[in-house]
Amino acid sequence: RYYAGDALQRLQDDIESVRQSGYIELQDIDLNKSYYVSMRYNNGILSIDECEYWQTYYYDMSGNYVKKDDLTLFPQTQSIEFVGDSAYITAFSFYENNAFCTK
């Protein structure tokens, strides 16, 4: 209920990819390390530059722990806009390297 447009399609594609992998993936954001850098509002779209740190845990289909990834930085810009009467995340832009993240 938070996504629309390209962001919704990307989420649906990610869910299907996980289903095909044979693993259950749980992603955890580290809220103590993650932070936002800036926000802009232009032509009805709020763009937020964020530096998010995520870790993914993998379980087999029986629920047994398999492994986890290292904590990883994901610099991104989220775009939020109104669709009808509700605000939705409509797009993500992910960046290579540290982009605008300095911490």
Coordinates of C-alpha atoms in Angstrom, one line a residue:
R1 CA 0.0 0.0 0.0
Y2 CA 3.1 2.3 0.0
Y3 CA 4.2 1.7 -3.5
A4 CA 3.0 2.7 -7.0
G5 CA 4.4 2.9 -10.5
D6 CA 8.0 1.8 -11.1
A7 CA 8.6 1.3 -7.4
L8 CA 5.7 -1.2 -7.2
Q9 CA 6.9 -3.1 -10.2
R10 CA 10.4 -3.3 -8.8
L11 CA 9.1 -4.7 -5.5
Q12 CA 7.0 -7.3 -7.3
D13 CA 10.0 -8.4 -9.4
D14 CA 12.2 -8.7 -6.2
I15 CA 9.5 -10.8 -4.6
E16 CA 9.3 -13.1 -7.6
S17 CA 13.1 -13.4 -7.6
V18 CA 13.2 -14.5 -4.0
R19 CA 10.5 -17.1 -4.7
Q20 CA 12.6 -18.5 -7.4
S21 CA 15.8 -18.6 -5.3
G22 CA 14.6 -21.3 -2.9
Y23 CA 15.5 -19.2 0.1
I24 CA 13.5 -17.0 2.5
E25 CA 15.2 -13.6 2.7
L26 CA 14.8 -11.2 5.6
Q27 CA 16.2 -7.8 5.1
D28 CA 17.0 -5.6 8.1
I29 CA 17.7 -1.9 8.0
D30 CA 20.2 -0.6 10.6
L31 CA 18.3 2.6 11.7
N32 CA 21.3 3.7 13.9
K33 CA 23.6 4.0 10.9
S34 CA 21.1 5.0 8.2
Y35 CA 20.3 8.7 7.6
Y36 CA 18.9 11.1 5.1
V37 CA 21.0 13.7 3.4
S38 CA 18.6 16.1 1.7
M39 CA 15.1 16.6 0.4
R40 CA 13.8 18.4 -2.7
Y41 CA 10.3 19.2 -3.9
N42 CA 9.8 19.8 -7.6
N43 CA 6.7 19.4 -9.9
G44 CA 4.7 17.5 -7.2
I45 CA 7.5 15.0 -6.4
L46 CA 9.3 14.9 -3.1
S47 CA 12.8 13.4 -3.6
I48 CA 14.7 12.2 -0.6
D49 CA 18.4 11.3 -0.7
E50 CA 19.1 8.6 1.8
C51 CA 22.1 6.5 3.0
E52 CA 20.6 3.2 4.2
Y53 CA 22.5 0.3 5.7
W54 CA 20.9 -3.1 5.2
Q55 CA 21.7 -6.7 6.0
T56 CA 20.1 -9.7 4.5
Y57 CA 19.5 -13.0 6.3
Y58 CA 18.9 -16.2 4.4
Y59 CA 16.8 -19.2 5.5
D60 CA 15.9 -22.4 3.7
M61 CA 12.3 -23.2 3.0
S62 CA 12.0 -25.1 6.3
G63 CA 13.0 -21.9 8.2
N64 CA 16.5 -23.0 9.1
Y65 CA 19.2 -20.2 9.1
V66 CA 21.7 -20.5 6.2
K67 CA 23.8 -17.3 6.1
K68 CA 23.8 -13.6 6.2
D69 CA 25.3 -10.9 4.1
D70 CA 27.6 -8.2 5.4
L71 CA 26.0 -4.9 6.4
T72 CA 25.8 -2.9 3.1
L73 CA 25.4 0.7 2.3
F74 CA 22.7 1.5 -0.2
P75 CA 22.7 5.2 -1.3
Q76 CA 19.4 6.0 -2.9
T77 CA 16.9 8.6 -3.8
Q78 CA 13.2 7.9 -3.1
S79 CA 10.6 9.7 -5.0
I80 CA 7.2 10.3 -3.3
E81 CA 4.2 11.7 -5.0
F82 CA 0.4 11.8 -4.7
V83 CA -1.6 9.2 -6.7
G84 CA -5.2 10.2 -6.2
D85 CA -5.6 11.2 -2.6
S86 CA -2.7 9.2 -1.2
A87 CA 1.1 9.6 -1.2
Y88 CA 3.1 6.7 -2.6
I89 CA 6.7 5.9 -3.2
T90 CA 6.8 5.9 -6.9
A91 CA 10.5 5.4 -7.8
F92 CA 13.9 4.5 -6.4
S93 CA 17.3 5.5 -7.8
F94 CA 20.2 3.5 -6.4
Y95 CA 23.7 4.6 -6.7
E96 CA 27.1 2.9 -7.0
N97 CA 29.9 3.6 -4.5
N98 CA 29.1 6.0 -1.6
A99 CA 27.5 8.6 -3.8
F100 CA 26.5 11.4 -1.4
C101 CA 27.0 9.4 1.8
T102 CA 29.9 10.6 3.9
K103 CA 29.4 8.8 7.3

